[in-house]
The first five atom37 places (N, CA, C, CB, O) and aatype in JSON, in Angstrom:
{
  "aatype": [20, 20, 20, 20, 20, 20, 20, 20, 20, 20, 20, 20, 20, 20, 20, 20, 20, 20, 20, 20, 20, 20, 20, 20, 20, 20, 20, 20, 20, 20, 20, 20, 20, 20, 20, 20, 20, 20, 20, 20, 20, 20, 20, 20, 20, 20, 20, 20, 20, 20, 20, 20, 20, 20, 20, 20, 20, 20, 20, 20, 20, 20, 20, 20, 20, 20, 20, 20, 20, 20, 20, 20, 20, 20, 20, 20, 20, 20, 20, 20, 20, 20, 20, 20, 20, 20, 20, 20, 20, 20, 20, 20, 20, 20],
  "atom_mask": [
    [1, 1, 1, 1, 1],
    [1, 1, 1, 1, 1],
    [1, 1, 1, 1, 1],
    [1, 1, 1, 1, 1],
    [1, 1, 1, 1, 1],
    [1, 1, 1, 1, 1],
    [1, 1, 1, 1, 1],
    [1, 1, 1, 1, 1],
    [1, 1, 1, 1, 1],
    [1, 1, 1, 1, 1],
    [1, 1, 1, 1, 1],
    [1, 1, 1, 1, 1],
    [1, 1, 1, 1, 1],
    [1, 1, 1, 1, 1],
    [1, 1, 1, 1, 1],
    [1, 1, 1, 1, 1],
    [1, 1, 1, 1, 1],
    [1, 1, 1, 1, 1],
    [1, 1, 1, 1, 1],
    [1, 1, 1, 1, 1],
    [1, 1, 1, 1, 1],
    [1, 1, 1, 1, 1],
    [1, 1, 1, 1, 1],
    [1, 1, 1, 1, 1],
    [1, 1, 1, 1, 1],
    [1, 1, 1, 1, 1],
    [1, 1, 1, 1, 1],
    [1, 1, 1, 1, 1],
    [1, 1, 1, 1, 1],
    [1, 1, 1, 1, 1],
    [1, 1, 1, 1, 1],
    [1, 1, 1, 1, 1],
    [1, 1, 1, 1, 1],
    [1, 1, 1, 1, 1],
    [1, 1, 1, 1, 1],
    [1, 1, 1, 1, 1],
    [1, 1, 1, 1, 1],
    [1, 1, 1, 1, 1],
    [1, 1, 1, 1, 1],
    [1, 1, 1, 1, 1],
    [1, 1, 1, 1, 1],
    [1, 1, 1, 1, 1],
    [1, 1, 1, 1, 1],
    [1, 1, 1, 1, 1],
    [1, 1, 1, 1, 1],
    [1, 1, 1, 1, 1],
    [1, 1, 1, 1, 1],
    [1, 1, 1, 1, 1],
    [1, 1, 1, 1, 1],
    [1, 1, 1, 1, 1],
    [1, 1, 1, 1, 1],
    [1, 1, 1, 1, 1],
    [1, 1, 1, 1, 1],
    [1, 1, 1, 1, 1],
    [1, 1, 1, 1, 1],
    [1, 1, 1, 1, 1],
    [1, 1, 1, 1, 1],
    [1, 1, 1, 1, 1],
    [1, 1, 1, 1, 1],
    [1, 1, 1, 1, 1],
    [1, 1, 1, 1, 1],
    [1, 1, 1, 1, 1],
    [1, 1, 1, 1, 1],
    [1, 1, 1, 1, 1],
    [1, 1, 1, 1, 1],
    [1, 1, 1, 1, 1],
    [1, 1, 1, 1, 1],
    [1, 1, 1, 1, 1],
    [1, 1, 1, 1, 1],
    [1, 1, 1, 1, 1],
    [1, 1, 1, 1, 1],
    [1, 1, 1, 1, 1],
    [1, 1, 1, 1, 1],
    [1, 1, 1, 1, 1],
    [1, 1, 1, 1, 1],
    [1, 1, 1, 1, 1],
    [1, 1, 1, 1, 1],
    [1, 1, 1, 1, 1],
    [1, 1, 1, 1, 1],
    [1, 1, 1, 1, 1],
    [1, 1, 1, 1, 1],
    [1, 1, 1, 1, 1],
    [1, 1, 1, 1, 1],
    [1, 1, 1, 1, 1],
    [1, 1, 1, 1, 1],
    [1, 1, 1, 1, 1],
    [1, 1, 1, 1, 1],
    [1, 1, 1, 1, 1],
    [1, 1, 1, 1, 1],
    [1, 1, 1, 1, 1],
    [1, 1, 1, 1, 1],
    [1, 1, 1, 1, 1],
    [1, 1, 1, 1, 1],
    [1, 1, 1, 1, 1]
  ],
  "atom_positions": [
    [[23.63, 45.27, -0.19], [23.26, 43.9, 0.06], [24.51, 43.13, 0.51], [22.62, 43.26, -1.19], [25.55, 43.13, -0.15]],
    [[24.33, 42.42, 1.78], [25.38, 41.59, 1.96], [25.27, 40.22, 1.67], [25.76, 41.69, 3.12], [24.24, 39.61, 1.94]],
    [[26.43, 39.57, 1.04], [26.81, 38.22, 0.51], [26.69, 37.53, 2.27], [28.7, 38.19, -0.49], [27.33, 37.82, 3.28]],
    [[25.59, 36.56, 2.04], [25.65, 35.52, 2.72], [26.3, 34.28, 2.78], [24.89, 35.34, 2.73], [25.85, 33.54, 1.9]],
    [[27.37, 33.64, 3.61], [28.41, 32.38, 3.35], [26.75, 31.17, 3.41], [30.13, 32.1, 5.13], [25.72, 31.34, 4.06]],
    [[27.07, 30.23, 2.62], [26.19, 28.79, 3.18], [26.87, 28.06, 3.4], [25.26, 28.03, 2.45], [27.83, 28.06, 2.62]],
    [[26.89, 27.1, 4.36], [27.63, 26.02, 4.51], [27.0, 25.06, 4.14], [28.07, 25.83, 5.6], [25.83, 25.18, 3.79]],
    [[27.7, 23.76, 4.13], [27.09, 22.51, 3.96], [25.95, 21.99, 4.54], [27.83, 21.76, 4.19], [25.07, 21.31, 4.01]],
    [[26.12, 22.56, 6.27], [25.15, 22.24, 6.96], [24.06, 22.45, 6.59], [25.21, 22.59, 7.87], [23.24, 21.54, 6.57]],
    [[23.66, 24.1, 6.07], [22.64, 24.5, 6.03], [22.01, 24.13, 4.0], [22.89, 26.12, 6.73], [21.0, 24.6, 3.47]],
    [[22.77, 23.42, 3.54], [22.15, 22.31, 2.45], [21.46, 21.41, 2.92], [23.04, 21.56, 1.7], [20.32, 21.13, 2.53]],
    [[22.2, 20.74, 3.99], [21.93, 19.37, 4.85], [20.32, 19.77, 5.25], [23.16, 19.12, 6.47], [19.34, 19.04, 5.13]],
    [[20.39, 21.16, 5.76], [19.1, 21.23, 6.28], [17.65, 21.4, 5.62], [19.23, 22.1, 7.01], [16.53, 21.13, 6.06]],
    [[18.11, 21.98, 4.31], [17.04, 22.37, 3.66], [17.23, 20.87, 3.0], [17.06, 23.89, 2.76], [16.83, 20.14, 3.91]],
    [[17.6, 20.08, 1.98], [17.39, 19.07, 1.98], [16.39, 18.16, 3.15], [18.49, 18.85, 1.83], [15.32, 17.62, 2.89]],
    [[17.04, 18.17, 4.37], [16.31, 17.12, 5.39], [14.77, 17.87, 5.6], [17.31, 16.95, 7.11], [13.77, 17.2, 5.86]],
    [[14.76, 19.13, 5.48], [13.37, 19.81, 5.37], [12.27, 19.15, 4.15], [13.7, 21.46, 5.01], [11.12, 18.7, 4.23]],
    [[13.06, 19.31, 3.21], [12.27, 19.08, 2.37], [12.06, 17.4, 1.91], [12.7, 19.98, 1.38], [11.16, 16.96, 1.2]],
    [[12.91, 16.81, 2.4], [12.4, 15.31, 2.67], [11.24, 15.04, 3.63], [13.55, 14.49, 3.24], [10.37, 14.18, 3.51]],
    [[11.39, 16.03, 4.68], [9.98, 15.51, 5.47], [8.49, 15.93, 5.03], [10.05, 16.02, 6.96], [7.46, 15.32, 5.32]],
    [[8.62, 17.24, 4.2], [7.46, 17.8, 3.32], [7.28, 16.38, 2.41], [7.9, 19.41, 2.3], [6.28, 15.68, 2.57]],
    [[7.93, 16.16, 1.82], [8.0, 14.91, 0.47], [7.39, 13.68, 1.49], [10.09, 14.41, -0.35], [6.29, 13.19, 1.24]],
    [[8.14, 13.26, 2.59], [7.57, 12.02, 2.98], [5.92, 12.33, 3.86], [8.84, 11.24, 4.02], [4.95, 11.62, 3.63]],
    [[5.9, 13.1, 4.5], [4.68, 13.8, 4.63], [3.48, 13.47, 3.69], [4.99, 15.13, 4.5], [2.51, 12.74, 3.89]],
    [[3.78, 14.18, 2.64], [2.9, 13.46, 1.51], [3.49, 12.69, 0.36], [2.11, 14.46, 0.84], [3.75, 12.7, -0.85]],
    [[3.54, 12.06, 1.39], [3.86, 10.66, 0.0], [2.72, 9.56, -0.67], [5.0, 9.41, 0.7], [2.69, 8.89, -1.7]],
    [[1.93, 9.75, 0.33], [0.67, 8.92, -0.48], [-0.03, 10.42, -1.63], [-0.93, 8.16, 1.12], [-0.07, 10.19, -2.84]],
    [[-0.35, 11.36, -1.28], [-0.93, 12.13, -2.35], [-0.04, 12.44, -3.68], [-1.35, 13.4, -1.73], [-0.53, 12.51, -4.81]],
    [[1.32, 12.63, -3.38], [2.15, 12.67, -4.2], [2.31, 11.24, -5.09], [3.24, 13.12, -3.5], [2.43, 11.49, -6.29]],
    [[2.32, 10.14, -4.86], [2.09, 8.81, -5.2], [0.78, 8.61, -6.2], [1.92, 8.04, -3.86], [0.9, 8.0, -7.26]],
    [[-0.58, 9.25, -5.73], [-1.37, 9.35, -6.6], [-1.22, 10.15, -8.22], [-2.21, 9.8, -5.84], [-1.74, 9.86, -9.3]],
    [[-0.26, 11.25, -7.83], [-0.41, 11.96, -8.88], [0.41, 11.41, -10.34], [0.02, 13.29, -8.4], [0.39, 11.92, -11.46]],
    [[1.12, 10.2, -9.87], [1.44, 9.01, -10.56], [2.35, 10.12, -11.77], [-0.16, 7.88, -11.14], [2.18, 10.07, -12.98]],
    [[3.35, 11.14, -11.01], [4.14, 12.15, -12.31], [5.13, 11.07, -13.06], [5.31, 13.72, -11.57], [5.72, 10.23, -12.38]],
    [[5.27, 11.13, -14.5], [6.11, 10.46, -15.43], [6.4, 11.33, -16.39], [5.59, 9.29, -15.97], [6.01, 12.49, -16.34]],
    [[7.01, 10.91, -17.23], [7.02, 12.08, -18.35], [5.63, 12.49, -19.11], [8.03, 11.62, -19.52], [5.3, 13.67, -19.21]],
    [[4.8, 11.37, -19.67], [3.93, 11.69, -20.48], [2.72, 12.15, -19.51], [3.69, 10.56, -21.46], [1.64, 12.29, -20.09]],
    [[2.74, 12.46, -17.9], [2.16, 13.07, -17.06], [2.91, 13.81, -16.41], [1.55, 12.42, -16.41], [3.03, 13.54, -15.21]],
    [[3.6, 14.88, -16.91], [4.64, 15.98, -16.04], [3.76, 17.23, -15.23], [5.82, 16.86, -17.31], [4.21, 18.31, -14.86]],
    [[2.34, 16.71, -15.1], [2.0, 18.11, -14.04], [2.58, 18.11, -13.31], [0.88, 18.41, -13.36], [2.69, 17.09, -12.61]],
    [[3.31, 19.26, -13.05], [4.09, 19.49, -11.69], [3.45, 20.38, -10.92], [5.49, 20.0, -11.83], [3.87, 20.39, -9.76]],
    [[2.68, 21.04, -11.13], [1.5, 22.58, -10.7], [0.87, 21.49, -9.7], [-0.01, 23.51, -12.31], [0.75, 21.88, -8.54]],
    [[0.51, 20.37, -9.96], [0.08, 19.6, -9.1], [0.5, 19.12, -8.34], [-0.3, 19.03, -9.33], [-0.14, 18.76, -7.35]],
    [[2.33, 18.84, -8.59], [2.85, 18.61, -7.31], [3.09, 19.44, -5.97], [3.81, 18.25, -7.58], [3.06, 19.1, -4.79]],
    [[3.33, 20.67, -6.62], [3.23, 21.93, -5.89], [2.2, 22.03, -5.32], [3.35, 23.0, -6.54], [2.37, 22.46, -4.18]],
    [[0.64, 21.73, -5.71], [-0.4, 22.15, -4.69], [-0.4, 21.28, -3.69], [-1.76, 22.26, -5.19], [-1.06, 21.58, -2.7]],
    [[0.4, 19.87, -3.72], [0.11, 19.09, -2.74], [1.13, 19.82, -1.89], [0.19, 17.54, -2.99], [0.84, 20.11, -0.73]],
    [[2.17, 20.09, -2.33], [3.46, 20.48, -0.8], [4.19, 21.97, -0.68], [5.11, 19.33, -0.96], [5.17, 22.36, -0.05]],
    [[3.25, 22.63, -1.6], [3.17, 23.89, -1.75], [3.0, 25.01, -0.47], [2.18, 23.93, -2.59], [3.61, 26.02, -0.13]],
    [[1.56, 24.07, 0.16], [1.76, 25.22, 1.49], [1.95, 24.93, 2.72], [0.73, 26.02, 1.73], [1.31, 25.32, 3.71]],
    [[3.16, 24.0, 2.63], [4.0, 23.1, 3.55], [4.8, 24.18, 3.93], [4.83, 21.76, 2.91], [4.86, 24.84, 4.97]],
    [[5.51, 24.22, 2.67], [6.35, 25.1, 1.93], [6.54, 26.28, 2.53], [5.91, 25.34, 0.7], [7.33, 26.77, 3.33]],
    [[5.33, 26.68, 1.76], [5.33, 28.42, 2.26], [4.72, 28.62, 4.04], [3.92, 29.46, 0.96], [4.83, 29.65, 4.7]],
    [[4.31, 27.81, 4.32], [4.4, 27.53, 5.89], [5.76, 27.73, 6.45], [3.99, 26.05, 6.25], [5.83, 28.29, 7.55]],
    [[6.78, 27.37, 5.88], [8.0, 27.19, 6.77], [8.52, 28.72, 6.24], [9.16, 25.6, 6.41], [8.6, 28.95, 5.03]],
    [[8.77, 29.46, 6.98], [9.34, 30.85, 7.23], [10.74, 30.38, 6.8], [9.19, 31.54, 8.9], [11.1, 30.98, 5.78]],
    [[11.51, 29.63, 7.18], [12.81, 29.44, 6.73], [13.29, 29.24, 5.6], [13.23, 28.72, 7.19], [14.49, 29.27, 5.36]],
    [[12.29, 28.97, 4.65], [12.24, 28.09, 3.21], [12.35, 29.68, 2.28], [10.36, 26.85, 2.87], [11.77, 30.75, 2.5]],
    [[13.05, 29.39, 1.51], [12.07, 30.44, 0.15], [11.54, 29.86, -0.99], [12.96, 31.59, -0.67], [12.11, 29.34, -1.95]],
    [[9.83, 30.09, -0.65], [9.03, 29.99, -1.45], [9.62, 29.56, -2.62], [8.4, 30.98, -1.49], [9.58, 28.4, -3.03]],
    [[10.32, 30.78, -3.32], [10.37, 30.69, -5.09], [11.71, 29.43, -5.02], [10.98, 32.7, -6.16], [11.66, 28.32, -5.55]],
    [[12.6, 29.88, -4.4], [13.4, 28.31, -4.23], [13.6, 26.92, -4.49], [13.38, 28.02, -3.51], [14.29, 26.09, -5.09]],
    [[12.3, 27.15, -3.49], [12.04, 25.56, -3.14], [11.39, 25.2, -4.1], [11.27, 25.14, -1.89], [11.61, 24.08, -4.56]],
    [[10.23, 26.22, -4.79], [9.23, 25.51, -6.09], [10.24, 25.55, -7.07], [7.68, 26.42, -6.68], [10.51, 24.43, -7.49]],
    [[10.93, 26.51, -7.61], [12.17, 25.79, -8.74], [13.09, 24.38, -8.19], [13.53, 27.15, -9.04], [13.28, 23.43, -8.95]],
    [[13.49, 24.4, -7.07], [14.35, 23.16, -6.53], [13.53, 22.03, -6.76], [14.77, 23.21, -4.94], [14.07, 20.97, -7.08]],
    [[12.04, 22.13, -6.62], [11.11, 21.01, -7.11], [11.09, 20.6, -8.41], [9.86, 21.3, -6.9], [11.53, 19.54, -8.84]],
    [[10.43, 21.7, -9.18], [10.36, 21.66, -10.24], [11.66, 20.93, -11.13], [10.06, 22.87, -10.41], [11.29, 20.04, -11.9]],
    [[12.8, 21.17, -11.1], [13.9, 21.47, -11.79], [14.6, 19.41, -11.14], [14.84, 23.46, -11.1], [15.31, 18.67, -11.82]],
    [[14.24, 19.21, -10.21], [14.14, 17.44, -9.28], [13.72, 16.78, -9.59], [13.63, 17.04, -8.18], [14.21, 15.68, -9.86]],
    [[11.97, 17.32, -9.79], [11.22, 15.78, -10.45], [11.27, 15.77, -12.06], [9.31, 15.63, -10.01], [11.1, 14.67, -12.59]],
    [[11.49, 16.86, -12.87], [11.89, 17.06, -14.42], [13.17, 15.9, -14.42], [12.47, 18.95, -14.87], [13.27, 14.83, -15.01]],
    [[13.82, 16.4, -13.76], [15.26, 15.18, -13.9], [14.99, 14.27, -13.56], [16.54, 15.24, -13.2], [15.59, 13.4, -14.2]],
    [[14.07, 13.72, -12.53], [13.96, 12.44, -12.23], [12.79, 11.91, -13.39], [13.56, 12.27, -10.59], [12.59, 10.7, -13.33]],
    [[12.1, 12.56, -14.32], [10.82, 12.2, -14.8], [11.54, 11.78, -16.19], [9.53, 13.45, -14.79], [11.38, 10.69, -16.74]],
    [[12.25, 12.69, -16.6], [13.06, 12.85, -18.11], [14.0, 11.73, -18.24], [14.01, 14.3, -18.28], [14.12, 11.12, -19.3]],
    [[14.77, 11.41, -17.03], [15.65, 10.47, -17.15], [15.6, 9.12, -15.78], [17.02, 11.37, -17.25], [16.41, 8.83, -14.89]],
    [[14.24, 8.53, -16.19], [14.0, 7.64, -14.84], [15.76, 6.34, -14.27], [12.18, 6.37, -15.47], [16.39, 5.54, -14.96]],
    [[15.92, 6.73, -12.86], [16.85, 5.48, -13.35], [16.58, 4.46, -12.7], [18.28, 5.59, -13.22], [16.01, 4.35, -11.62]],
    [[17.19, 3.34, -13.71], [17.33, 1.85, -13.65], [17.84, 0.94, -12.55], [18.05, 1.56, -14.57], [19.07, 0.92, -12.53]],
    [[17.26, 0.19, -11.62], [17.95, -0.38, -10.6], [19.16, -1.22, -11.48], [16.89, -1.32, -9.61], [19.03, -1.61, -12.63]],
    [[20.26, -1.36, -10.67], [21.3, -1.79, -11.88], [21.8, -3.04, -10.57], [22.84, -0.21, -12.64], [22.27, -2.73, -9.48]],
    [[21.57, -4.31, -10.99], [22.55, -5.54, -10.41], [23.83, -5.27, -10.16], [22.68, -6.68, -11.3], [24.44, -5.07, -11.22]],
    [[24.46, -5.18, -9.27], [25.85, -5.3, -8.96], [26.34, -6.93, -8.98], [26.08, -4.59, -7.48], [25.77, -7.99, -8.75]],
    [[27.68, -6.53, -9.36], [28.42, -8.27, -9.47], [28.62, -8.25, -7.86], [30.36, -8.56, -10.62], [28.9, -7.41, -7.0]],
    [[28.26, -9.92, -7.95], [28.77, -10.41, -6.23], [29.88, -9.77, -5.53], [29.31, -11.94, -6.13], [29.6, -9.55, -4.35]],
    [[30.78, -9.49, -5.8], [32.16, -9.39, -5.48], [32.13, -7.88, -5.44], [33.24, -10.11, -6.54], [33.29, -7.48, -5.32]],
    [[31.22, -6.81, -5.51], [31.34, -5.44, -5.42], [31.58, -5.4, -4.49], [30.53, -4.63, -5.68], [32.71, -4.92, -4.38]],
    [[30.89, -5.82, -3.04], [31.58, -5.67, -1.56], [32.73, -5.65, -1.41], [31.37, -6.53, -0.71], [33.54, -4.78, -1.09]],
    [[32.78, -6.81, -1.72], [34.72, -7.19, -1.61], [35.5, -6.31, -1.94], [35.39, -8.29, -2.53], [36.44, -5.81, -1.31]],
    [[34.93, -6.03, -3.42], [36.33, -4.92, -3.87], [35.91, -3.32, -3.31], [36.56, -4.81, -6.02], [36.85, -2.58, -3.04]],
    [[34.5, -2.81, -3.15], [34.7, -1.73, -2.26], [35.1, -1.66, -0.87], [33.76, -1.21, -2.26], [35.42, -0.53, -0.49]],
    [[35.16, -2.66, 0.02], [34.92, -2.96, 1.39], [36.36, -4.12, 2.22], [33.22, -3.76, 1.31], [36.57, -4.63, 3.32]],
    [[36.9, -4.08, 1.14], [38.43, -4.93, 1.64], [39.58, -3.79, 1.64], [39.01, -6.36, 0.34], [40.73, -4.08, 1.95]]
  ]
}
């Protein structure tokens, strides 16, 4: 078996892939209203599941752990829009 290099790019890509599966269905995914005390995720998978396995480039088992293992973190630990002080520009941007 040979060790395959990845580059950044090809993060970039599977990321930007899988944003367009996600925005694709974003209204059915939206319904399934996932939170913690509603963590079906089997359900998120059937909605973008055979997006998924449509794309020859993707791997299947991958992408459903890369899901799985995304919306758990985003469900377990929702985050908080947080106010920035006025002056954050300034001091990042001067």
């Amino acid at each position: 078996m040979q060790n395959t290099y990845v580059s950044t790019l090809d993060f970039l890509n599977l990321l930007h892939t899988f944003s367009q599966v996600i925005t694709a269905n974003d209204h059915q995914i939206n319904l399934l209203e996932l939170r913690s005390d509603n963590a079906n995720l089997d359900e998120l998978w059937e909605v973008i599941g055979s997006e998924i396995t449509a794309n020859k480039a993707l791997n299947q088992y991958a992408m459903r752990k890369f899901t799985y293992e995304l919306m758990h973190a985003l469900i377990s630990d929702p985050i908080e829009r947080v106010k920035l002080p006025c002056d954050f520009e300034d001091d990042v941007y001067s």
